[in-house]
Coordinates of N, CA and C in Angstrom, one line a residue:
Chain A
E1 N -127.2 102.8 -120.9 CA -127.9 102.5 -119.1 C -126.1 102.6 -118.5
A2 N -125.7 103.0 -117.3 CA -124.7 102.8 -116.8 C -124.2 101.6 -116.1
G3 N -122.5 101.2 -116.4 CA -122.0 100.1 -116.0 C -121.9 100.0 -114.5
V4 N -121.1 99.3 -114.1 CA -120.8 99.1 -112.8 C -119.7 100.1 -112.1
T5 N -120.0 101.0 -111.3 CA -118.9 101.5 -110.6 C -118.2 101.4 -109.5
Q6 N -116.6 101.6 -109.7 CA -116.0 101.3 -108.4 C -115.5 102.5 -107.8
F7 N -115.6 102.5 -106.7 CA -114.5 104.1 -105.8 C -113.9 103.3 -104.7
P8 N -113.0 104.2 -104.6 CA -112.2 104.8 -105.0 C -111.2 103.7 -106.8
S9 N -111.0 104.2 -107.3 CA -110.5 103.6 -108.4 C -108.6 102.9 -107.9
H10 N -108.2 103.9 -106.9 CA -106.4 103.8 -106.4 C -106.5 104.2 -105.0
S11 N -106.3 103.2 -104.1 CA -106.2 103.3 -102.3 C -104.7 103.2 -101.8
V12 N -104.1 103.8 -101.8 CA -102.8 103.3 -101.2 C -103.2 104.1 -99.3
I13 N -102.6 102.9 -98.7 CA -102.8 103.2 -97.1 C -101.9 102.1 -96.5
E14 N -102.0 102.5 -94.9 CA -100.9 102.0 -94.5 C -101.2 101.1 -93.6
K15 N -100.4 100.1 -93.1 CA -100.8 98.7 -92.5 C -101.7 99.2 -91.0
G16 N -102.8 98.3 -91.1 CA -103.4 98.8 -89.7 C -104.5 99.7 -90.3
Q17 N -104.3 100.5 -91.0 CA -105.6 101.6 -91.3 C -106.5 100.6 -92.0
T18 N -108.0 101.2 -91.9 CA -108.9 100.7 -92.3 C -109.5 101.4 -93.8
V19 N -109.7 100.8 -94.9 CA -110.4 100.9 -96.3 C -112.0 100.5 -96.3
T20 N -112.8 101.3 -96.8 CA -113.5 101.0 -97.6 C -114.0 100.8 -98.7
L21 N -114.7 100.0 -99.6 CA -114.6 100.4 -101.5 C -116.0 99.8 -101.5
R22 N -116.4 100.4 -102.5 CA -117.9 100.9 -103.0 C -117.7 100.2 -104.0
C23 N -119.1 99.8 -104.6 CA -119.5 99.3 -106.2 C -120.8 99.5 -106.2
D24 N -121.2 100.6 -107.2 CA -122.5 100.8 -107.6 C -122.7 99.6 -108.8
P25 N -124.1 98.6 -109.2 CA -124.2 97.8 -109.8 C -124.8 98.5 -110.7
I26 N -125.0 97.9 -111.6 CA -125.9 98.0 -112.7 C -127.3 97.8 -112.2
S27 N -128.0 99.3 -112.5 CA -129.5 99.2 -111.9 C -130.1 98.0 -112.0
G28 N -130.9 97.3 -111.7 CA -131.3 96.0 -111.2 C -131.2 95.0 -111.6
H29 N -129.8 95.1 -111.2 CA -128.9 94.3 -111.3 C -128.9 92.9 -109.9
D30 N -129.8 92.1 -109.8 CA -129.9 91.5 -108.4 C -128.8 90.8 -107.8
N31 N -127.8 90.4 -108.9 CA -126.7 89.6 -108.0 C -125.4 90.7 -108.3
L32 N -124.6 90.9 -107.0 CA -123.1 91.3 -107.0 C -122.1 90.6 -106.7
Y33 N -121.1 90.3 -107.1 CA -119.8 90.0 -106.7 C -118.8 91.0 -106.2
W34 N -118.0 90.0 -105.6 CA -116.6 90.7 -105.3 C -115.5 90.1 -105.3
Y35 N -114.7 90.5 -106.6 CA -113.5 89.4 -106.7 C -112.0 90.1 -106.3
R36 N -111.3 89.2 -105.9 CA -109.8 90.0 -105.6 C -108.5 89.3 -107.1
R37 N -108.2 90.0 -107.4 CA -106.5 89.5 -108.0 C -105.6 89.7 -107.4
V38 N -104.6 89.7 -106.4 CA -103.3 89.9 -106.1 C -102.1 89.3 -107.1
M39 N -101.2 90.8 -107.2 CA -100.3 90.6 -108.3 C -100.0 89.1 -108.7
G40 N -100.6 89.2 -110.3 CA -99.7 87.9 -111.1 C -100.9 86.5 -110.7
K41 N -101.7 86.5 -109.9 CA -102.3 85.5 -109.7 C -103.4 85.3 -110.0
E42 N -104.5 84.7 -109.9 CA -105.5 84.6 -111.0 C -106.4 85.1 -109.8
I43 N -107.3 85.4 -110.2 CA -108.7 86.2 -110.0 C -109.6 85.2 -108.7
K44 N -109.5 85.8 -108.0 CA -110.3 84.6 -106.5 C -111.8 85.3 -106.2
F45 N -112.7 84.3 -106.4 CA -113.9 84.6 -105.9 C -113.7 85.2 -104.1
L46 N -114.8 86.2 -104.2 CA -114.7 86.7 -102.1 C -115.9 86.4 -102.2
L47 N -117.2 87.0 -102.9 CA -118.8 86.6 -101.9 C -119.4 87.4 -103.2
H48 N -121.0 86.8 -103.1 CA -122.0 86.9 -103.7 C -123.0 87.5 -103.0
F49 N -123.9 88.3 -103.4 CA -124.8 88.8 -102.8 C -125.9 88.6 -104.0
V50 N -127.3 88.5 -103.2 CA -128.2 88.2 -104.4 C -128.9 89.3 -103.4
K51 N -129.5 90.8 -104.3 CA -130.1 91.7 -103.1 C -129.1 91.8 -102.5
E52 N -130.0 92.0 -100.9 CA -129.2 92.1 -99.9 C -128.5 91.1 -99.1
S53 N -128.9 89.6 -99.6 CA -128.3 89.2 -98.7 C -127.2 88.3 -99.0
K54 N -126.1 87.7 -98.5 CA -124.9 87.2 -98.9 C -125.3 85.5 -98.8
Q55 N -125.4 85.4 -100.3 CA -125.5 84.2 -100.8 C -124.2 83.0 -100.3
D56 N -123.2 83.8 -100.6 CA -122.1 82.8 -101.1 C -120.6 83.8 -100.2
E57 N -120.5 83.5 -99.5 CA -119.2 84.4 -98.8 C -118.0 83.3 -98.3
S58 N -118.1 81.9 -99.3 CA -117.0 81.5 -98.8 C -115.4 81.6 -99.7
G59 N -115.1 82.8 -100.2 CA -114.0 83.1 -100.8 C -113.3 84.3 -99.7
M60 N -114.5 85.0 -98.5 CA -113.9 85.9 -97.7 C -112.5 84.9 -97.2
P61 N -111.7 86.2 -97.3 CA -110.1 85.4 -96.3 C -110.1 85.4 -95.3
N62 N -110.8 86.3 -94.3 CA -110.7 86.4 -93.1 C -111.8 87.4 -92.2
N63 N -111.5 87.2 -90.6 CA -112.5 88.4 -90.7 C -112.2 89.7 -90.5
R64 N -111.3 90.0 -91.3 CA -110.4 91.6 -91.5 C -111.9 91.8 -92.2
F65 N -112.6 91.0 -93.6 CA -113.1 91.6 -94.3 C -114.6 91.2 -94.1
L66 N -115.1 92.8 -94.4 CA -116.7 92.7 -94.2 C -117.1 93.5 -95.6
A67 N -118.2 92.6 -95.8 CA -118.9 93.3 -97.1 C -120.5 93.4 -96.8
E68 N -121.2 94.7 -97.3 CA -122.5 94.8 -96.9 C -122.9 95.4 -98.2
R69 N -124.4 94.6 -98.3 CA -125.3 95.8 -99.2 C -126.4 96.0 -98.7
T70 N -126.6 97.5 -98.5 CA -128.2 97.4 -97.5 C -129.0 97.9 -98.7
G71 N -130.1 97.4 -98.1 CA -131.1 97.6 -99.5 C -130.7 97.2 -100.6
G72 N -130.2 96.4 -101.1 CA -129.9 95.8 -102.1 C -129.2 96.3 -103.1
T73 N -128.4 97.6 -102.7 CA -128.5 97.9 -104.2 C -126.5 98.6 -104.1
Y74 N -126.0 99.5 -103.7 CA -124.5 99.7 -103.5 C -124.3 98.5 -102.3
S75 N -122.9 98.2 -102.8 CA -122.2 97.3 -102.2 C -120.6 98.0 -101.5
T76 N -120.7 97.8 -100.2 CA -119.4 98.0 -100.0 C -118.6 96.8 -99.5
L77 N -117.0 97.1 -99.5 CA -116.3 96.0 -98.6 C -115.3 96.7 -97.9
K78 N -115.1 96.2 -96.3 CA -114.4 97.3 -95.8 C -113.2 96.0 -95.6
V79 N -112.3 96.6 -95.5 CA -111.1 96.0 -95.0 C -110.4 96.7 -93.4
Q80 N -110.0 95.9 -92.5 CA -110.2 96.7 -91.3 C -109.4 95.8 -90.1
P81 N -108.4 95.6 -89.8 CA -107.3 96.4 -90.0 C -106.4 96.0 -91.3
A82 N -106.2 96.8 -92.4 CA -105.5 96.3 -93.9 C -104.3 95.7 -93.2
E83 N -103.9 94.5 -93.7 CA -102.5 94.2 -93.7 C -101.8 93.9 -95.5
L84 N -100.2 93.6 -95.3 CA -99.5 94.2 -96.4 C -100.6 93.0 -97.5
E85 N -100.5 92.1 -96.9 CA -101.0 91.0 -97.9 C -102.5 91.1 -99.0
D86 N -103.2 92.0 -98.3 CA -104.2 92.5 -98.7 C -104.0 93.0 -100.0
S87 N -103.4 93.7 -100.4 CA -103.1 94.7 -101.8 C -103.3 94.1 -103.2
G88 N -103.8 94.9 -103.9 CA -104.2 94.0 -104.9 C -105.2 94.4 -105.8
V89 N -106.1 94.1 -106.6 CA -107.3 95.0 -107.3 C -108.8 93.9 -106.9
Y90 N -109.4 94.8 -106.6 CA -110.6 94.4 -106.0 C -111.7 94.8 -107.4
F91 N -112.5 93.5 -107.8 CA -113.7 93.8 -108.7 C -114.3 93.7 -108.4
C92 N -115.5 94.3 -108.8 CA -116.8 94.3 -108.3 C -118.0 93.8 -109.9
A93 N -118.7 92.9 -109.7 CA -118.9 92.6 -111.2 C -121.1 92.9 -110.4
S94 N -121.9 92.0 -111.4 CA -123.0 92.2 -111.4 C -123.6 91.7 -112.6
S95 N -124.5 91.1 -111.9 CA -125.4 90.0 -113.6 C -126.9 90.1 -113.0
H96 N -127.7 89.8 -113.9 CA -129.1 89.6 -113.3 C -129.4 88.2 -114.2
V97 N -130.3 88.1 -113.2 CA -130.5 86.5 -112.8 C -131.3 85.6 -114.2
S98 N -131.7 86.8 -115.0 CA -132.6 86.0 -116.4 C -131.4 86.4 -117.4
T99 N -130.1 86.8 -117.1 CA -129.3 86.6 -118.3 C -128.3 85.9 -118.3
P100 N -128.6 84.5 -118.0 CA -127.6 83.5 -117.7 C -126.3 82.9 -118.8
N101 N -126.7 83.5 -120.1 CA -125.4 83.4 -121.0 C -124.8 84.0 -121.1
Y102 N -124.6 85.3 -120.7 CA -123.7 86.6 -120.6 C -122.8 86.5 -119.3
G103 N -121.8 86.9 -119.6 CA -120.4 87.0 -118.7 C -121.3 88.6 -117.7
Y104 N -120.6 88.5 -116.5 CA -121.1 89.8 -115.7 C -120.3 91.0 -116.3
T105 N -120.8 91.9 -115.9 CA -120.3 93.3 -115.9 C -119.5 93.6 -114.6
F106 N -118.1 94.1 -115.1 CA -117.3 94.0 -114.3 C -117.2 95.7 -114.2
G107 N -116.5 96.3 -113.1 CA -116.4 97.5 -112.6 C -114.9 97.5 -113.3
S108 N -114.5 98.8 -113.0 CA -113.2 98.6 -113.3 C -111.8 98.0 -112.7
G109 N -112.3 97.6 -111.3 CA -111.6 97.8 -110.1 C -111.3 99.2 -109.0
T110 N -111.0 98.6 -108.3 CA -110.1 99.3 -107.4 C -108.6 98.7 -106.9
R111 N -107.6 99.3 -107.2 CA -106.3 98.8 -107.0 C -106.0 99.2 -105.5
L112 N -105.8 98.7 -104.7 CA -105.4 98.8 -103.2 C -103.9 98.2 -103.0
T113 N -103.6 99.2 -102.6 CA -102.1 99.0 -102.2 C -101.6 99.5 -100.4
V114 N -101.3 98.6 -99.8 CA -100.8 98.3 -98.1 C -99.5 98.4 -98.1
V115 N -99.4 99.6 -97.4 CA -97.7 99.9 -97.4 C -97.2 99.9 -95.7
Chain B
A1 N -114.1 69.2 -107.2 CA -113.9 70.8 -107.2 C -114.0 71.4 -108.3
Q2 N -114.6 72.6 -108.7 CA -113.8 73.5 -110.1 C -112.7 73.8 -110.3
K3 N -112.5 74.1 -111.1 CA -110.7 74.6 -111.6 C -110.7 74.9 -112.8
I4 N -110.3 75.7 -113.0 CA -109.8 75.9 -114.8 C -108.5 76.0 -114.5
T5 N -107.6 75.7 -115.7 CA -106.2 76.1 -116.0 C -106.3 76.5 -117.3
Q6 N -104.9 77.4 -116.9 CA -104.3 77.9 -118.1 C -102.9 77.9 -118.6
T7 N -102.0 77.2 -119.1 CA -101.1 76.9 -118.8 C -100.4 77.9 -119.6
Q8 N -100.6 78.6 -120.2 CA -99.5 79.8 -121.1 C -99.5 80.9 -120.3
P9 N -98.8 81.5 -119.4 CA -98.7 82.6 -118.7 C -98.5 83.8 -120.0
G10 N -97.7 83.6 -120.9 CA -97.5 84.6 -122.3 C -97.3 84.2 -123.2
M11 N -98.0 84.9 -124.7 CA -98.3 84.4 -126.0 C -98.1 85.6 -126.8
F12 N -97.4 85.2 -127.9 CA -96.9 86.2 -129.0 C -97.7 85.9 -130.3
V13 N -97.9 86.5 -131.1 CA -98.6 86.3 -132.4 C -98.2 87.5 -133.4
Q14 N -98.1 87.5 -134.4 CA -98.0 88.6 -135.0 C -99.2 89.3 -135.9
E15 N -99.1 90.8 -136.4 CA -100.5 90.8 -136.4 C -101.2 90.5 -137.4
K16 N -102.4 90.1 -137.5 CA -103.3 89.6 -139.0 C -103.0 88.4 -138.5
E17 N -102.4 87.1 -137.8 CA -102.5 86.2 -137.5 C -103.4 85.9 -137.1
A18 N -104.2 84.4 -136.8 CA -105.3 83.7 -135.5 C -104.0 83.3 -134.6
V19 N -104.4 83.2 -133.5 CA -103.7 82.5 -132.2 C -105.2 82.0 -131.1
T20 N -104.5 80.8 -130.5 CA -105.0 79.9 -129.8 C -104.8 80.0 -128.4
L21 N -105.2 80.5 -127.3 CA -105.6 80.6 -125.8 C -105.8 79.2 -125.7
D22 N -105.3 78.4 -124.7 CA -105.8 77.3 -124.4 C -106.5 77.7 -123.0
C23 N -107.5 76.6 -122.9 CA -108.1 76.3 -121.5 C -108.7 75.3 -121.1
T24 N -108.8 74.6 -120.0 CA -108.8 73.5 -119.2 C -110.1 73.6 -118.5
Y25 N -110.8 72.8 -118.1 CA -111.5 72.9 -117.0 C -111.6 71.8 -116.3
D26 N -112.1 72.1 -115.1 CA -112.5 70.8 -114.1 C -114.1 70.6 -113.6
T27 N -115.0 70.0 -113.9 CA -116.3 70.2 -112.7 C -117.0 68.8 -112.7
S28 N -117.4 68.5 -112.1 CA -118.4 67.3 -111.6 C -120.0 67.5 -112.4
D29 N -120.2 69.1 -112.8 CA -121.8 69.2 -112.8 C -121.6 69.0 -113.9
P30 N -123.2 68.6 -114.7 CA -122.9 68.5 -116.1 C -123.6 69.9 -116.6
S31 N -123.9 70.6 -116.6 CA -124.5 71.8 -116.1 C -123.9 73.3 -115.9
Y32 N -123.4 73.7 -117.2 CA -121.8 74.7 -116.8 C -121.8 76.0 -117.9
G33 N -121.4 76.9 -117.7 CA -120.8 78.0 -118.8 C -119.6 78.5 -118.7
L34 N -119.1 78.5 -119.6 CA -117.9 78.8 -120.2 C -117.7 80.5 -120.6
F35 N -116.6 81.3 -120.0 CA -116.6 82.3 -120.4 C -114.7 82.7 -120.8
W36 N -115.1 83.9 -121.9 CA -113.4 84.4 -121.5 C -113.7 85.6 -121.4
Y37 N -112.5 86.2 -120.8 CA -112.3 88.1 -120.2 C -111.5 88.4 -120.5
K38 N -111.3 89.5 -121.8 CA -110.4 90.4 -121.6 C -110.0 91.6 -120.9
Q39 N -108.6 91.8 -120.5 CA -108.3 92.9 -119.4 C -107.3 93.3 -120.0
P40 N -107.3 94.3 -120.8 CA -106.7 95.7 -121.4 C -105.9 96.0 -120.5
S41 N -104.4 97.1 -120.5 CA -103.7 97.4 -119.5 C -104.4 98.8 -118.9
S42 N -105.4 99.3 -119.2 CA -105.9 100.1 -118.7 C -107.1 99.5 -117.2
G43 N -107.7 97.9 -117.1 CA -107.6 97.6 -116.4 C -109.1 96.9 -116.0
E44 N -110.0 97.2 -116.9 CA -111.2 96.6 -117.2 C -111.6 95.7 -117.1
M45 N -112.3 94.8 -116.9 CA -112.5 93.1 -117.3 C -113.5 93.6 -118.5
I46 N -113.5 92.7 -119.9 CA -114.7 92.8 -120.7 C -114.8 91.4 -121.3
F47 N -116.3 91.1 -120.9 CA -116.5 89.9 -120.8 C -116.8 89.8 -123.1
L48 N -115.9 88.1 -123.4 CA -116.2 88.2 -124.9 C -116.7 87.3 -125.5
I49 N -117.3 86.0 -124.6 CA -117.5 85.2 -125.3 C -118.0 84.2 -124.5
Y50 N -119.0 83.3 -124.6 CA -119.7 82.4 -123.8 C -120.2 81.3 -124.6
Q51 N -120.0 79.6 -123.9 CA -120.0 78.7 -124.1 C -120.6 77.5 -123.1
G52 N -122.7 77.4 -123.9 CA -122.8 76.9 -122.4 C -122.4 75.0 -122.7
S53 N -122.8 74.4 -121.8 CA -122.0 73.0 -121.5 C -122.9 72.3 -122.4
Y54 N -124.5 72.7 -122.7 CA -125.3 71.5 -123.7 C -125.5 72.5 -124.7
D55 N -124.9 73.3 -125.2 CA -124.6 73.9 -126.8 C -124.0 73.1 -127.5
Q56 N -124.5 72.4 -128.3 CA -123.9 71.8 -129.8 C -123.1 72.5 -130.7
Q57 N -122.8 73.8 -130.6 CA -122.4 74.3 -131.4 C -121.1 75.6 -131.2
N58 N -120.2 75.8 -131.4 CA -119.1 76.2 -130.6 C -119.5 77.7 -131.4
A59 N -119.2 78.2 -129.7 CA -119.7 79.7 -129.9 C -118.8 81.1 -130.8
T60 N -119.3 81.7 -130.9 CA -118.7 83.2 -132.0 C -119.2 84.0 -132.0
E61 N -118.2 85.1 -131.9 CA -118.7 86.3 -131.8 C -117.4 87.4 -132.5
G62 N -117.5 87.7 -133.5 CA -117.1 88.4 -134.5 C -115.7 87.6 -134.6
R63 N -114.4 88.0 -134.3 CA -113.3 87.6 -134.4 C -113.1 86.5 -133.4
Y64 N -114.0 86.5 -132.2 CA -113.9 85.5 -131.5 C -114.1 84.0 -131.6
S65 N -113.5 83.2 -131.3 CA -114.9 81.8 -131.4 C -113.9 80.5 -130.0
L66 N -114.9 79.9 -129.6 CA -114.3 79.3 -128.5 C -114.3 78.0 -129.2
N67 N -113.5 77.1 -129.1 CA -113.3 75.7 -129.6 C -113.7 75.0 -128.2
F68 N -114.7 74.1 -128.6 CA -115.8 73.6 -126.8 C -115.2 72.2 -127.4
Q69 N -114.3 71.8 -126.4 CA -114.3 70.0 -126.4 C -114.5 69.7 -125.2
K70 N -115.8 69.0 -124.9 CA -116.9 68.7 -124.0 C -115.6 67.3 -123.4
A71 N -115.3 66.5 -124.3 CA -114.8 65.1 -123.7 C -113.7 65.8 -123.6
R72 N -112.8 66.2 -123.8 CA -111.4 66.6 -123.5 C -111.7 67.8 -122.8
K73 N -112.8 68.8 -122.3 CA -113.0 69.7 -120.8 C -111.6 70.5 -121.5
S74 N -112.3 71.0 -122.6 CA -111.3 71.9 -123.2 C -112.3 73.5 -123.8
A75 N -111.6 74.7 -123.2 CA -112.1 75.5 -124.1 C -111.5 77.0 -124.7
N76 N -110.6 76.3 -125.6 CA -109.8 77.5 -126.3 C -110.1 78.7 -126.8
L77 N -109.7 79.5 -126.8 CA -110.0 80.8 -127.3 C -109.3 81.1 -128.7
V78 N -110.1 81.3 -130.1 CA -109.1 81.5 -131.4 C -109.5 82.8 -131.7
I79 N -108.4 83.6 -131.6 CA -108.9 85.2 -132.3 C -107.8 84.8 -133.3
S80 N -108.8 85.3 -134.3 CA -108.6 85.2 -136.0 C -108.0 86.9 -136.3
A81 N -107.6 86.9 -137.2 CA -106.6 87.8 -137.8 C -106.4 89.4 -136.5
S82 N -105.2 88.9 -135.7 CA -105.3 89.6 -134.6 C -104.6 91.0 -135.1
Q83 N -105.0 91.9 -134.2 CA -104.6 93.3 -134.3 C -103.8 93.7 -132.6
L84 N -103.4 94.9 -133.3 CA -102.7 95.8 -132.2 C -103.4 95.8 -130.8
G85 N -104.3 96.3 -131.1 CA -105.4 96.2 -129.8 C -106.0 95.3 -128.9
D86 N -105.6 93.5 -129.3 CA -105.5 92.5 -129.1 C -104.9 92.4 -127.5
S87 N -103.7 93.1 -127.9 CA -102.7 92.8 -126.6 C -103.6 93.0 -125.4
A88 N -103.3 92.1 -124.7 CA -103.9 92.3 -123.4 C -103.6 90.8 -122.4
M89 N -104.2 90.8 -121.1 CA -104.9 89.7 -120.2 C -105.7 89.2 -120.7
Y90 N -105.9 87.7 -120.8 CA -107.4 86.8 -121.3 C -107.5 85.6 -119.9
F91 N -108.3 86.2 -119.5 CA -108.9 84.9 -118.7 C -109.8 84.1 -119.0
C92 N -109.7 82.7 -118.9 CA -110.9 82.0 -119.0 C -111.5 81.8 -117.3
A93 N -113.0 81.4 -118.2 CA -113.6 81.0 -116.0 C -115.0 80.2 -116.3
M94 N -115.5 79.7 -115.8 CA -116.4 79.0 -115.9 C -117.5 78.8 -114.4
R95 N -118.9 78.6 -114.7 CA -119.5 78.8 -114.0 C -120.3 77.7 -113.9
E96 N -120.6 77.0 -112.5 CA -121.7 75.7 -112.7 C -123.0 76.4 -112.5
G97 N -124.0 75.6 -113.2 CA -125.2 75.6 -113.2 C -125.5 76.7 -114.4
Q98 N -126.6 76.7 -114.9 CA -127.2 77.5 -115.8 C -128.0 78.7 -115.5
G99 N -128.0 78.8 -114.3 CA -128.3 80.5 -114.0 C -128.1 81.2 -113.7
G100 N -128.1 82.9 -113.9 CA -127.1 84.2 -113.4 C -126.6 84.3 -112.3
G101 N -127.0 83.4 -111.1 CA -126.7 83.8 -110.1 C -125.5 82.4 -109.4
F102 N -124.5 82.4 -109.8 CA -123.8 81.3 -109.8 C -122.1 82.0 -109.6
K103 N -121.2 81.5 -108.7 CA -120.4 82.2 -108.9 C -119.4 81.8 -110.0
T104 N -118.4 82.4 -110.3 CA -117.6 82.1 -111.7 C -116.4 82.3 -111.3
I105 N -115.7 80.8 -111.6 CA -114.3 81.1 -110.9 C -113.1 80.8 -112.2
F106 N -112.0 81.6 -112.4 CA -111.3 82.0 -113.5 C -109.5 81.6 -113.3
G107 N -109.7 81.4 -114.6 CA -108.1 80.7 -114.7 C -107.0 82.3 -114.3
A108 N -105.8 81.5 -113.9 CA -104.5 82.5 -114.2 C -104.6 83.6 -115.2
G109 N -105.1 83.4 -116.5 CA -104.6 84.2 -117.3 C -103.3 84.4 -118.1
T110 N -103.9 84.5 -119.6 CA -102.6 84.0 -120.4 C -102.5 85.7 -121.1
R111 N -101.5 86.3 -120.9 CA -100.8 87.7 -121.4 C -100.2 87.2 -122.8
L112 N -101.5 88.1 -123.5 CA -100.9 88.0 -125.3 C -100.5 89.5 -125.7
F113 N -99.1 89.3 -126.6 CA -98.7 90.4 -127.3 C -98.8 90.3 -128.4
V114 N -99.4 91.2 -129.4 CA -99.4 91.2 -130.9 C -98.4 92.2 -131.3
K115 N -97.6 91.3 -132.1 CA -96.1 92.4 -133.1 C -96.5 92.9 -134.1
A116 N -96.3 94.1 -134.2 CA -97.0 94.7 -135.5 C -95.4 94.2 -136.5

């Protein structure tokens, strides 16, 4: 089975520009999560989708961040306009509701650098 | 509020020796799960081991074991017979609730260096 795929793996953009990150979860996984790790700090929760619905978006830092999961399959995370403090590694993870005893399956992350 | 604390920013261990990575947690929910993830230099996050709050025995997965002390709210990871490939960041994490659809919070991580 294919794992969680994230695209792009790296992105370097200028402050004020827009970037869209994409995550393809494991097929059949209803739960999809976005996390972010800023350099040297802990991994922070951003939001959680159950199918196409936002279950919890308490971690979204501000309204410059917009996440969508149309049709309950892949998800996108758009940052517009990007600021310097948005730099970090953005992880996507997915899980199936019937396997609570297992950790998430993470993607390899997107390293975002805002200059 | 949920909280995960990893007090060791970095640890060194000699190859073939055992090492313990510390993790304490705080939660008011009686039902929760504890996890450890490994992040090698390549960047991906790899799930290592899980311990449920109601589990009576400590979880083990190969060379990994989780020393679960519920009263002390600690969930230390023990890696036996360290290998050079164990050099990586290790994150302790907690998920409240027993379902797969709850968010997980992470600690700041411990960087492990295995010396030859």
